[in-house]
Short mmCIF file of N, CA and C in Angstrom, two decimals:
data_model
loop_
_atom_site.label_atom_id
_atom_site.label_comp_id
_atom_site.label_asym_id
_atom_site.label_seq_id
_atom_site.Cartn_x
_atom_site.Cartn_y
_atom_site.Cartn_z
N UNK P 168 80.29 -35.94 33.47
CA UNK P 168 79.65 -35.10 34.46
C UNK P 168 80.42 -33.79 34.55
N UNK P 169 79.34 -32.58 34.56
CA UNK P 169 80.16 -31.44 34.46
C UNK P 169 80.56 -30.74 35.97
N UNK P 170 81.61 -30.65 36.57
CA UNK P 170 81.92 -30.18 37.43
C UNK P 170 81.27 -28.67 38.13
N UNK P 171 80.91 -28.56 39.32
CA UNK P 171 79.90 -27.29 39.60
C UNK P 171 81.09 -26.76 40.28
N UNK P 172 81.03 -25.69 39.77
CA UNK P 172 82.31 -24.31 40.31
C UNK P 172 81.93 -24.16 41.44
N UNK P 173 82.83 -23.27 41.94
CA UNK P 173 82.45 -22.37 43.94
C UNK P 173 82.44 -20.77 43.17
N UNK P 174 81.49 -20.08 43.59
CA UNK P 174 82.07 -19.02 43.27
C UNK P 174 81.80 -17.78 44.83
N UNK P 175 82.90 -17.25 45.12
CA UNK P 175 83.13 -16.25 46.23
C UNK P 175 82.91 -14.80 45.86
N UNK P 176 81.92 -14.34 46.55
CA UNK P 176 81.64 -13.01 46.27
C UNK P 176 82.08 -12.46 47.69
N UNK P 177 82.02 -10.85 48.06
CA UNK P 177 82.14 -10.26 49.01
C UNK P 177 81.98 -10.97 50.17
N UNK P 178 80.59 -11.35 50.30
CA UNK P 178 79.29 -11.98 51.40
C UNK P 178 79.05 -13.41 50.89
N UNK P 179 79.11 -14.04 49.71
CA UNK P 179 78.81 -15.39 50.03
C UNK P 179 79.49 -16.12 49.07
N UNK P 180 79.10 -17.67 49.29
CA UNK P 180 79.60 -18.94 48.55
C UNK P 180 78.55 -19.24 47.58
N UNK P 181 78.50 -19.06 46.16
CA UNK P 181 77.73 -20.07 45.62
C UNK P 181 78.55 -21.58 45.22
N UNK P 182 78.01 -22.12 45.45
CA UNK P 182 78.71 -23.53 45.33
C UNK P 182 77.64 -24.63 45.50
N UNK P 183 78.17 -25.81 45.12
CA UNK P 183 77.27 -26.72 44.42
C UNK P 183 76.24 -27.61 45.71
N UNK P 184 75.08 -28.11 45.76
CA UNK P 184 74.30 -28.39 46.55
C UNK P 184 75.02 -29.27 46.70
N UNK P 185 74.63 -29.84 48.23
CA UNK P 185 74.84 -31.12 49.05
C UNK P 185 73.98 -31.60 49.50
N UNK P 186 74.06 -32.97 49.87
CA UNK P 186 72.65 -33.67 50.03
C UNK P 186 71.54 -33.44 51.51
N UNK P 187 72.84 -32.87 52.43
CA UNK P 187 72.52 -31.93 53.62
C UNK P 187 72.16 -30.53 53.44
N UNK P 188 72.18 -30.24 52.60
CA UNK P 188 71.31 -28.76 52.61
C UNK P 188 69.35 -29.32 51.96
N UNK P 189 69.54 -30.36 51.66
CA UNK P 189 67.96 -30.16 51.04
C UNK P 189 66.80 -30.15 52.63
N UNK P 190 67.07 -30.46 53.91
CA UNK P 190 66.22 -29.67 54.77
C UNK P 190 65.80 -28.57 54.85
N UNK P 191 67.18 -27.74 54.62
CA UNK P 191 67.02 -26.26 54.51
C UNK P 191 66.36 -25.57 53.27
N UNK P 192 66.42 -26.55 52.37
CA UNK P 192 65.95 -25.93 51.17
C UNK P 192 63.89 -26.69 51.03
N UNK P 193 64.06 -27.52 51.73
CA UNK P 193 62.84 -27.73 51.67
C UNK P 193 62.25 -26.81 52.70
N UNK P 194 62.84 -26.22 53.65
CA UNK P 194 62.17 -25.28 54.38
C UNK P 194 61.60 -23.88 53.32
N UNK P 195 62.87 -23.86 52.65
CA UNK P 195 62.76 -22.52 52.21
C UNK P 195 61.27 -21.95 51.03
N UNK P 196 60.88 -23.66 50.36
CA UNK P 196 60.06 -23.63 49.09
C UNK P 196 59.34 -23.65 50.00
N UNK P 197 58.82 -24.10 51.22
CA UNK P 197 57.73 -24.51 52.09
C UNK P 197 57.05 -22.93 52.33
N UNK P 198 57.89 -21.81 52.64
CA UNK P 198 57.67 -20.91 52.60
C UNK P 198 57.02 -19.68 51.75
N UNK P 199 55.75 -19.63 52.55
CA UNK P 199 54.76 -18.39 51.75
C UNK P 199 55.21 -17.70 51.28
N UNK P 200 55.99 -16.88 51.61
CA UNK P 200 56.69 -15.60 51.30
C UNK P 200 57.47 -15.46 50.01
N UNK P 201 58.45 -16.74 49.80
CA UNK P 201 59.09 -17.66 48.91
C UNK P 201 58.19 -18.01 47.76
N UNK P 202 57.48 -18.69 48.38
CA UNK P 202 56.41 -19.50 46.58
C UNK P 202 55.61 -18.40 46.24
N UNK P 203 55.18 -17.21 46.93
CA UNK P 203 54.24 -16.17 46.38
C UNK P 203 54.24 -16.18 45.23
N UNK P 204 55.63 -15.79 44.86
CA UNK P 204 55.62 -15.48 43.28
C UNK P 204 56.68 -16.65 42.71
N UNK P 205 56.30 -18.18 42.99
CA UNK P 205 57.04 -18.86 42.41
C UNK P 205 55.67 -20.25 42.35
N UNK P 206 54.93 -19.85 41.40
CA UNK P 206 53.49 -20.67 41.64
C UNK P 206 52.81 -20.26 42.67
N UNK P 207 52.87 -19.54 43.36
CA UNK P 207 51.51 -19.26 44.50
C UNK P 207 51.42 -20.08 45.62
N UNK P 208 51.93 -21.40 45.77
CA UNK P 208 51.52 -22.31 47.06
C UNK P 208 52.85 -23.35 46.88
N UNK P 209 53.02 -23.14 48.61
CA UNK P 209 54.25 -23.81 49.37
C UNK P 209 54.57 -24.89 49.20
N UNK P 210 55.53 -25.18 48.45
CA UNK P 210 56.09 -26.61 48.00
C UNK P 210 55.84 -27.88 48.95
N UNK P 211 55.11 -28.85 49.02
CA UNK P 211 55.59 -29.63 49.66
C UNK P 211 56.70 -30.59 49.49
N UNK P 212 56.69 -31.68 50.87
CA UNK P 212 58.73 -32.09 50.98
C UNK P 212 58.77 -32.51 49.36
N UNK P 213 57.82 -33.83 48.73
CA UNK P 213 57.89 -33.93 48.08
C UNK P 213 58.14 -33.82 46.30
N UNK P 214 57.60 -32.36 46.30
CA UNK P 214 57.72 -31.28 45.11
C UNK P 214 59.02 -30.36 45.49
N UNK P 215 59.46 -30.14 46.39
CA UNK P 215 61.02 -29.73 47.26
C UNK P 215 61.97 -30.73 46.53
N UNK P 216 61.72 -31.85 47.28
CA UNK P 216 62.50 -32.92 46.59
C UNK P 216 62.88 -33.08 44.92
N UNK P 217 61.78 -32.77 44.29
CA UNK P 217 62.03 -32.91 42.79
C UNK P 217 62.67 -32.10 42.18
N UNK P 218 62.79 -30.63 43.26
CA UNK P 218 63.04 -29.31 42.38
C UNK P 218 64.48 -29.42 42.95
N UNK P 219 64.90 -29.96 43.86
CA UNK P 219 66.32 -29.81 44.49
C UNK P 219 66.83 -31.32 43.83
N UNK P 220 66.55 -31.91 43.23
CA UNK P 220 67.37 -32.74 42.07
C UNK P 220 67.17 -32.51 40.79
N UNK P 221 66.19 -31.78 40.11
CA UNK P 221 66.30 -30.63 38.65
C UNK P 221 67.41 -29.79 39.28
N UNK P 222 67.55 -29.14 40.30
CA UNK P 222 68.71 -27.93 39.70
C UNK P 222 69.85 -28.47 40.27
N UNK P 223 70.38 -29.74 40.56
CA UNK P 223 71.49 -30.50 40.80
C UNK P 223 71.53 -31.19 39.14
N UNK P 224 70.86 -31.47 38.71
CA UNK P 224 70.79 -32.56 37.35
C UNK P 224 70.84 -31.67 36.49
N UNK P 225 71.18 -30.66 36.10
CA UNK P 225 70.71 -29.85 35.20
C UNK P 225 72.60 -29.49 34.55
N UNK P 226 73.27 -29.88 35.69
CA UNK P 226 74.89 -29.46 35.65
C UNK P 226 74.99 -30.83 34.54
N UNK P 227 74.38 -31.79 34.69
CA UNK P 227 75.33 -33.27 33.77
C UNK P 227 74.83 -33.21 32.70
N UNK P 228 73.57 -32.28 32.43
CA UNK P 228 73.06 -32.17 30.92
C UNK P 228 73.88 -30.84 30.57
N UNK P 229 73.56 -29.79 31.06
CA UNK P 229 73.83 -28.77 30.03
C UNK P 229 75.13 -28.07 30.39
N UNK P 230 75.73 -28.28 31.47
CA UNK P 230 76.58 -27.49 32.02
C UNK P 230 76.60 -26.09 32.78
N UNK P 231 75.22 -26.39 33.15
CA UNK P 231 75.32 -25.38 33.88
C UNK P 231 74.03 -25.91 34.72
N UNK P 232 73.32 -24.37 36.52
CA UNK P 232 72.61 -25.57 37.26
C UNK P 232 72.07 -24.18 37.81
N UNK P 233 72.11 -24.63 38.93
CA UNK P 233 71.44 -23.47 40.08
C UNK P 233 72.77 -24.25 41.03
N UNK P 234 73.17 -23.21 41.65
CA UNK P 234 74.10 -22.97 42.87
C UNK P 234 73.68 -22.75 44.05
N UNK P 235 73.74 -23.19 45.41
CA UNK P 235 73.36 -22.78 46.82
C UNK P 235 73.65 -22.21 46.90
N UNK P 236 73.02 -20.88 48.08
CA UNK P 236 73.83 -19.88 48.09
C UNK P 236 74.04 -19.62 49.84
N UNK P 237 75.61 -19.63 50.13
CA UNK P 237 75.61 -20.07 51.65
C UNK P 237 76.59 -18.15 52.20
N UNK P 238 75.77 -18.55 53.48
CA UNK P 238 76.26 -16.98 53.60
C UNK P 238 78.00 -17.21 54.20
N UNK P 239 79.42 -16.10 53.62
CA UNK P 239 80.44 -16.50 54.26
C UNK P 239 80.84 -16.61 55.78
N UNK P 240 80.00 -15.84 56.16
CA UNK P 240 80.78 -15.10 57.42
C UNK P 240 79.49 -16.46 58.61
N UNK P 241 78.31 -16.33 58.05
CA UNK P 241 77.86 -17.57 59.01
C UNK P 241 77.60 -18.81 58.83
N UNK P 242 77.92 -18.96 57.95
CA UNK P 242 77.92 -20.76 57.12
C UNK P 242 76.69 -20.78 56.54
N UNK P 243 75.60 -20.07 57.01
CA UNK P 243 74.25 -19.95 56.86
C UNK P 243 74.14 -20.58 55.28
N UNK P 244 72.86 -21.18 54.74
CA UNK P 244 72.11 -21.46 53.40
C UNK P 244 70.90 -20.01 53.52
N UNK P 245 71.06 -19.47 52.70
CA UNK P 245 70.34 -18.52 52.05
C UNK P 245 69.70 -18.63 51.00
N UNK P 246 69.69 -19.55 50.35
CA UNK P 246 68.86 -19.72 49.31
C UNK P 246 69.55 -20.18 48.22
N UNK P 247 69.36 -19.71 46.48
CA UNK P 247 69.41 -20.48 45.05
C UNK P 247 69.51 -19.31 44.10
N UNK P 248 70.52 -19.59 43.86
CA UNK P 248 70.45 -19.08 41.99
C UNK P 248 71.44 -19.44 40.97
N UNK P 249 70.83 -19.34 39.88
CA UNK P 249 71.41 -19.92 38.50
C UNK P 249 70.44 -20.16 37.65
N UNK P 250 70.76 -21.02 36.87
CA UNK P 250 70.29 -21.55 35.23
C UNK P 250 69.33 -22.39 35.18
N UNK P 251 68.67 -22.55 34.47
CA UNK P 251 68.52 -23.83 34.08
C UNK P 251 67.36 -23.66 32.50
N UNK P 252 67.55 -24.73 32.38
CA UNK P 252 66.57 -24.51 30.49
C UNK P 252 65.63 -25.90 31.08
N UNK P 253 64.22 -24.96 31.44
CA UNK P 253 63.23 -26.10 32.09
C UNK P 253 62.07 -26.80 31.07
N UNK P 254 62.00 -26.56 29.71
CA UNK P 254 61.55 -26.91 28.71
C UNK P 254 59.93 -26.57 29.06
N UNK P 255 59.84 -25.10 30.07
CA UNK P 255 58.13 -25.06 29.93
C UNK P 255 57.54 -24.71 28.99
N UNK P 256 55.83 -25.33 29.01
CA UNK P 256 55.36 -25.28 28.09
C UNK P 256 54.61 -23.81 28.23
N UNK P 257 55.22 -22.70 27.63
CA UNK P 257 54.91 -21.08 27.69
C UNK P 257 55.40 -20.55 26.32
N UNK P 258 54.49 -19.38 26.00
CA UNK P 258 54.59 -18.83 24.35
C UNK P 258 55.17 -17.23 25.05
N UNK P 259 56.11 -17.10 24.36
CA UNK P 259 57.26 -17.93 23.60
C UNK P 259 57.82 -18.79 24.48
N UNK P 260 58.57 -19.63 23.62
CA UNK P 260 59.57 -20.73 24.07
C UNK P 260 60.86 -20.00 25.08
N UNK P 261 61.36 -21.00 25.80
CA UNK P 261 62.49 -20.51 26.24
C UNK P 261 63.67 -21.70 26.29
N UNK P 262 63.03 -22.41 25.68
CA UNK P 262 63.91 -23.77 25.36
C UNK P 262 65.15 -23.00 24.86
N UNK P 263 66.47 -23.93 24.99
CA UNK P 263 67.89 -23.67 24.43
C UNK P 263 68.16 -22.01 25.25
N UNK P 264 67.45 -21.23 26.10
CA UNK P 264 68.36 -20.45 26.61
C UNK P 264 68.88 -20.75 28.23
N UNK P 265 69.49 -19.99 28.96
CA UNK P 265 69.60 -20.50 30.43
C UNK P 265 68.80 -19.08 30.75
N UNK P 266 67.43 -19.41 30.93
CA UNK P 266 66.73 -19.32 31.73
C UNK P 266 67.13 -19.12 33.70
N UNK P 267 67.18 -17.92 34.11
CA UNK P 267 67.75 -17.70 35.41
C UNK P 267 66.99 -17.34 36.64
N UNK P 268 67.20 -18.05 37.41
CA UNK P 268 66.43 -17.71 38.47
C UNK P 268 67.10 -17.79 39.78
N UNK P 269 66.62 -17.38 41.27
CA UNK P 269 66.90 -17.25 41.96
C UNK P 269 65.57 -17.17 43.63
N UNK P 270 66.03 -16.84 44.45
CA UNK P 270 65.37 -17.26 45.82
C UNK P 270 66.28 -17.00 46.75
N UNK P 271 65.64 -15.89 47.96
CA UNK P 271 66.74 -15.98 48.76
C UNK P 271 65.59 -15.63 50.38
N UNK P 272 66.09 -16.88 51.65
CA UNK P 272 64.99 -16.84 52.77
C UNK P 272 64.40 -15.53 53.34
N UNK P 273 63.46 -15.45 53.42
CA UNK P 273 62.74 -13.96 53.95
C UNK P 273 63.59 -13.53 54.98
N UNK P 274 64.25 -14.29 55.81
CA UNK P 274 65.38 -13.73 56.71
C UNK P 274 66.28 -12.83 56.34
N UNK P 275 66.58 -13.03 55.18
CA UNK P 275 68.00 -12.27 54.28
C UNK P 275 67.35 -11.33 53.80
N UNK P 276 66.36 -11.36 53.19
CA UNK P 276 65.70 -10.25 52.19
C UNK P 276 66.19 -8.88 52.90
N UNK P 277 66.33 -7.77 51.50
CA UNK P 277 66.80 -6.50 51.80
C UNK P 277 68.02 -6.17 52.13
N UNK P 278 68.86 -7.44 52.28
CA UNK P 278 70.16 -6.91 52.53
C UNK P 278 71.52 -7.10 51.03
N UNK P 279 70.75 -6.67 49.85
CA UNK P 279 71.13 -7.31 48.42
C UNK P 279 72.08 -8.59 47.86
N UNK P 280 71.75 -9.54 48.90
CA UNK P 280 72.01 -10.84 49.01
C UNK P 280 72.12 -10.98 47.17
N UNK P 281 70.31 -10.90 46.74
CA UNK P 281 69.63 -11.71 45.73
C UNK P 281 70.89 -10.82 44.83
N UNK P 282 71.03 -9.83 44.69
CA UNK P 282 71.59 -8.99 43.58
C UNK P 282 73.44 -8.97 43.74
N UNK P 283 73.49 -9.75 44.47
CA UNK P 283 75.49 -9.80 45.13
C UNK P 283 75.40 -11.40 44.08
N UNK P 284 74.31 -12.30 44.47
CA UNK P 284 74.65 -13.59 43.92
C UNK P 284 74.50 -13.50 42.29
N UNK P 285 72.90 -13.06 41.63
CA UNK P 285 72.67 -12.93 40.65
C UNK P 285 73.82 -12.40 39.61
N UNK P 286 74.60 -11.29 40.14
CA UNK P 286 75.82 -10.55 39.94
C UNK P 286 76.77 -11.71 39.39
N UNK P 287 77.15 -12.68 40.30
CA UNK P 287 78.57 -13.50 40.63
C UNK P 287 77.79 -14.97 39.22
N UNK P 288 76.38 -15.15 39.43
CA UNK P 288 76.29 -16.31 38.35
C UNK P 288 76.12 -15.38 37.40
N UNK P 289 75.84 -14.46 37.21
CA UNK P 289 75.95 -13.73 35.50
C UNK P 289 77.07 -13.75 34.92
N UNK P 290 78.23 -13.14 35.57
CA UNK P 290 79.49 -13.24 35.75
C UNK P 290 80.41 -14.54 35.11
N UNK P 291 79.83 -15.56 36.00
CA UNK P 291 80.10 -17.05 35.45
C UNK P 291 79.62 -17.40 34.22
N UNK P 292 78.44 -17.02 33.60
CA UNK P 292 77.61 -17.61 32.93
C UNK P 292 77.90 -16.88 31.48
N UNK P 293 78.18 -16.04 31.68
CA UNK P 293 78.78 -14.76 30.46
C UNK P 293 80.36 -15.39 30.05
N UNK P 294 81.03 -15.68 31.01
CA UNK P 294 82.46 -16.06 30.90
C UNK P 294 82.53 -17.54 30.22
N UNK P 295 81.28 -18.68 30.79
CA UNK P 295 81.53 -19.81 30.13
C UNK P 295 80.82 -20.01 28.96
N UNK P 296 79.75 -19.59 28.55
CA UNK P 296 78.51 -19.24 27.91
C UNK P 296 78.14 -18.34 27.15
N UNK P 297 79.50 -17.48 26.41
CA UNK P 297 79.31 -16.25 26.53
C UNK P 297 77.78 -15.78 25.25
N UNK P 298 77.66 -16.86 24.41
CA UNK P 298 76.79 -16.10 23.10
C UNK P 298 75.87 -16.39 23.58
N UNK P 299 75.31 -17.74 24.66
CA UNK P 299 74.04 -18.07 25.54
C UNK P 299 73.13 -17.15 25.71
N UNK P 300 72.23 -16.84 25.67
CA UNK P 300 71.18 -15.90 25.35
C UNK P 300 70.62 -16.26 26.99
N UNK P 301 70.16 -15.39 27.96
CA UNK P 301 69.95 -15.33 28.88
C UNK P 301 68.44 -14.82 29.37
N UNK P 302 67.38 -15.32 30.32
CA UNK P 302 66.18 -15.20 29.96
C UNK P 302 65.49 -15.45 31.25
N UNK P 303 64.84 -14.51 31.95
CA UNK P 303 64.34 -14.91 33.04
C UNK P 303 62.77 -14.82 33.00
N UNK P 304 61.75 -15.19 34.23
CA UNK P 304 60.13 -14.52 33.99
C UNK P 304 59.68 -14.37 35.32
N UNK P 305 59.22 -13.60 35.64
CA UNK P 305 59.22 -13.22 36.97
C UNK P 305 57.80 -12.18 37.11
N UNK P 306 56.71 -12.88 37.93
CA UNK P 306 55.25 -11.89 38.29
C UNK P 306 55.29 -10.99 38.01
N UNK P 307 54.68 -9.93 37.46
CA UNK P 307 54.36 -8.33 37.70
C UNK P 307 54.89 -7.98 39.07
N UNK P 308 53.72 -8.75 39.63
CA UNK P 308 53.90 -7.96 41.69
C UNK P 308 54.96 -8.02 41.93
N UNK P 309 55.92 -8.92 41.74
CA UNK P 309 57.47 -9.29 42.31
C UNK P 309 57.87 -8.19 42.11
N UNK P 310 57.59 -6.99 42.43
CA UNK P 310 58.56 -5.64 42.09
C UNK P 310 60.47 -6.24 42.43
N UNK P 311 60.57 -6.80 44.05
CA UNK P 311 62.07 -6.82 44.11
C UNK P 311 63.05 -7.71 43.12
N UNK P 312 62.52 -8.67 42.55
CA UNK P 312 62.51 -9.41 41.53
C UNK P 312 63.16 -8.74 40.31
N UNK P 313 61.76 -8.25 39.75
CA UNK P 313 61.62 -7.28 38.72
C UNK P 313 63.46 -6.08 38.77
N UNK P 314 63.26 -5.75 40.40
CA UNK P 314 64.61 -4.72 40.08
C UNK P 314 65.72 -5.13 40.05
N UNK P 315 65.92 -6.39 40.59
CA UNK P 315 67.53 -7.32 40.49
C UNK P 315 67.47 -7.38 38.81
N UNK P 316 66.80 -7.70 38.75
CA UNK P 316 66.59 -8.51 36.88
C UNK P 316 67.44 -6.57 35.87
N UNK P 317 66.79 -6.11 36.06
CA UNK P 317 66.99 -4.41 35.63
C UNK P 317 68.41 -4.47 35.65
N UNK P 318 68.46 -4.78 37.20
CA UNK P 318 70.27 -3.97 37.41
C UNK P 318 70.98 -4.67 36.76
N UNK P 319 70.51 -5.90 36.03
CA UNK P 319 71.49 -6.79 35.68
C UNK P 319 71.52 -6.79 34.02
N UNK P 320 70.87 -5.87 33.72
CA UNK P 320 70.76 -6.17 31.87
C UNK P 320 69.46 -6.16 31.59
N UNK P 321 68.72 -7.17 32.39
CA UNK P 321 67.42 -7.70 31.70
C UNK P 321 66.43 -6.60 31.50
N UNK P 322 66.19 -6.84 30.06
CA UNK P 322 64.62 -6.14 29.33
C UNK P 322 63.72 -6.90 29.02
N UNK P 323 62.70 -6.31 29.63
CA UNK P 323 61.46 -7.06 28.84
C UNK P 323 61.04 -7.24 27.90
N UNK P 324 60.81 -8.27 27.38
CA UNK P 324 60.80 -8.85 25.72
C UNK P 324 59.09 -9.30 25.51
N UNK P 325 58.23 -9.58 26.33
CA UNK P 325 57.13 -10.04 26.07
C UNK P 325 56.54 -10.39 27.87
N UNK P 326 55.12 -10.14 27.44
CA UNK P 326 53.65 -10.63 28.38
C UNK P 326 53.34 -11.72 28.20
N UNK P 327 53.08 -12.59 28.99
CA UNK P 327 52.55 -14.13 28.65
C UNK P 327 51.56 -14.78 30.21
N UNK P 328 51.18 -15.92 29.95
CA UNK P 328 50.74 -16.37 31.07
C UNK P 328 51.63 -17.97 31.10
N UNK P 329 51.72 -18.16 32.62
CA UNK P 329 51.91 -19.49 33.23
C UNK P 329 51.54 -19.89 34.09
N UNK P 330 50.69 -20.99 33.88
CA UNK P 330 50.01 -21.88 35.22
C UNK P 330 49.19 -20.77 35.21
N UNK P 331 48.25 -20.06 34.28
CA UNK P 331 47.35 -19.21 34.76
C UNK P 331 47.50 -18.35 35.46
N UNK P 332 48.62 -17.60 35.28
CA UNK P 332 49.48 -16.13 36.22
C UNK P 332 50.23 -15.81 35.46
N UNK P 333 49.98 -14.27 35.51
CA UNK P 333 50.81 -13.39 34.64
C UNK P 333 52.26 -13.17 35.13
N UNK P 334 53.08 -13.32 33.45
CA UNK P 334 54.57 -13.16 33.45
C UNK P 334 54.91 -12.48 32.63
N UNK P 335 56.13 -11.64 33.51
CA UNK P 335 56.69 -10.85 32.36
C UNK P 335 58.18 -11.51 31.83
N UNK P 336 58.40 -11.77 30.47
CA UNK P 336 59.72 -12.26 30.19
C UNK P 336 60.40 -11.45 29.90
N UNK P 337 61.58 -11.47 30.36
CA UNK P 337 63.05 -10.45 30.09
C UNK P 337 64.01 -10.99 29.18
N UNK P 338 64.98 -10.97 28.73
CA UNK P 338 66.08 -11.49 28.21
C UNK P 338 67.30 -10.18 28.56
N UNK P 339 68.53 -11.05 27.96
CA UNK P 339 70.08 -10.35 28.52
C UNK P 339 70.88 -10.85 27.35
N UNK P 340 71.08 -9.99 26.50
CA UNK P 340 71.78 -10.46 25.38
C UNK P 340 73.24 -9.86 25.63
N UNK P 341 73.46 -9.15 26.55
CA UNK P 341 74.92 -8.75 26.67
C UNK P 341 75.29 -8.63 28.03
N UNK P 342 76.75 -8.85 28.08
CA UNK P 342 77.16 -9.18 29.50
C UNK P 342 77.02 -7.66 30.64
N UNK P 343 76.44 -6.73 30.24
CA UNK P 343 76.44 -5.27 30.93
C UNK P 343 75.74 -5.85 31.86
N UNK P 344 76.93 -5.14 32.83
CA UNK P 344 75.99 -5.69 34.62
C UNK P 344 76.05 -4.25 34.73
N UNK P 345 74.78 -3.66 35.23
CA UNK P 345 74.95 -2.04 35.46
C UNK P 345 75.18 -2.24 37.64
#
């Protein structure tokens, strides 16, 4: 089993889920605002449940996961980001890369939460991972999305559809965090 790091940024903890945060995190997928551009419709507990043991299980296969992301100064859960290689079925493939994603509660939004964490797992992920080819896909509409992904390296590599909704795929072949 591969051990899940802590990592400390300015403003928060990413560090590894606990079995007491999945309320909070089932709140968070439950949320419109949240699933807009993550399939279109609000997770229920159940589909919560599955997705908050994929990005816990994802550390004993590949070594790497999705991280909670807890705020320092109020203990607060803010949301998710990290890795994971989800084997969807989308042209092109994205199998064998770490695939990155993230989520952070409409409460936080705007205060560059998403782009302080995204920052701190690139960081990690470059350092342990370094030739890992890096790969995210994220709506058109998601403009705020779209601009974390930018600041961080990612170019767009291709148009595709999933689940019948348009995606744009990026990749990050080098560790330049602008």
């Amino acid at each position: 089993m591969h051990r899940v790091p802590v990592i400390e940024t300015e403003r928060l903890l990413l560090r590894p889920y606990r079995r007491d945060d999945f309320p909070l995190y089932c709140a968070l997928f439950a949320d419109e605002e949240v699933t807009r551009y993550v399939g279109g419709v609000p997770y229920t507990r159940e589909q919560s449940w599955t997705r908050f043991l994929r990005q816990v299980g994802m550390w004993h296969y590949f070594g790497f996961g999705f991280f909670a992301i807890q705020e320092k100064e109020s203990g607060a859960f803010v949301g998710e980001a990290g890795f994971h290689d989800a084997h969807r079925q989308i042209t092109p493939s994205l199998d064998g890369t770490m695939e990155m994603g993230w989520a952070i509660s409409p409460k936080s939004h705007g205060r560059g939460l998403a782009t302080e964490a995204v920052a701190a797992a690139l960081a990690w992920g470059d350092r342990v991972f370094p030739g890992l080819r890096k790969t995210c896909i994220i709506e058109p509409g998601n403009q705020a999305s779209i601009r974390v992904a930018l600041k961080h390296g990612f170019t767009e590599f291709w148009r595709t559809n999933y689940h019948g909704r348009p995606m744009i795929m990026f990749e990050r072949r080098s560790a330049t965090i602008a």
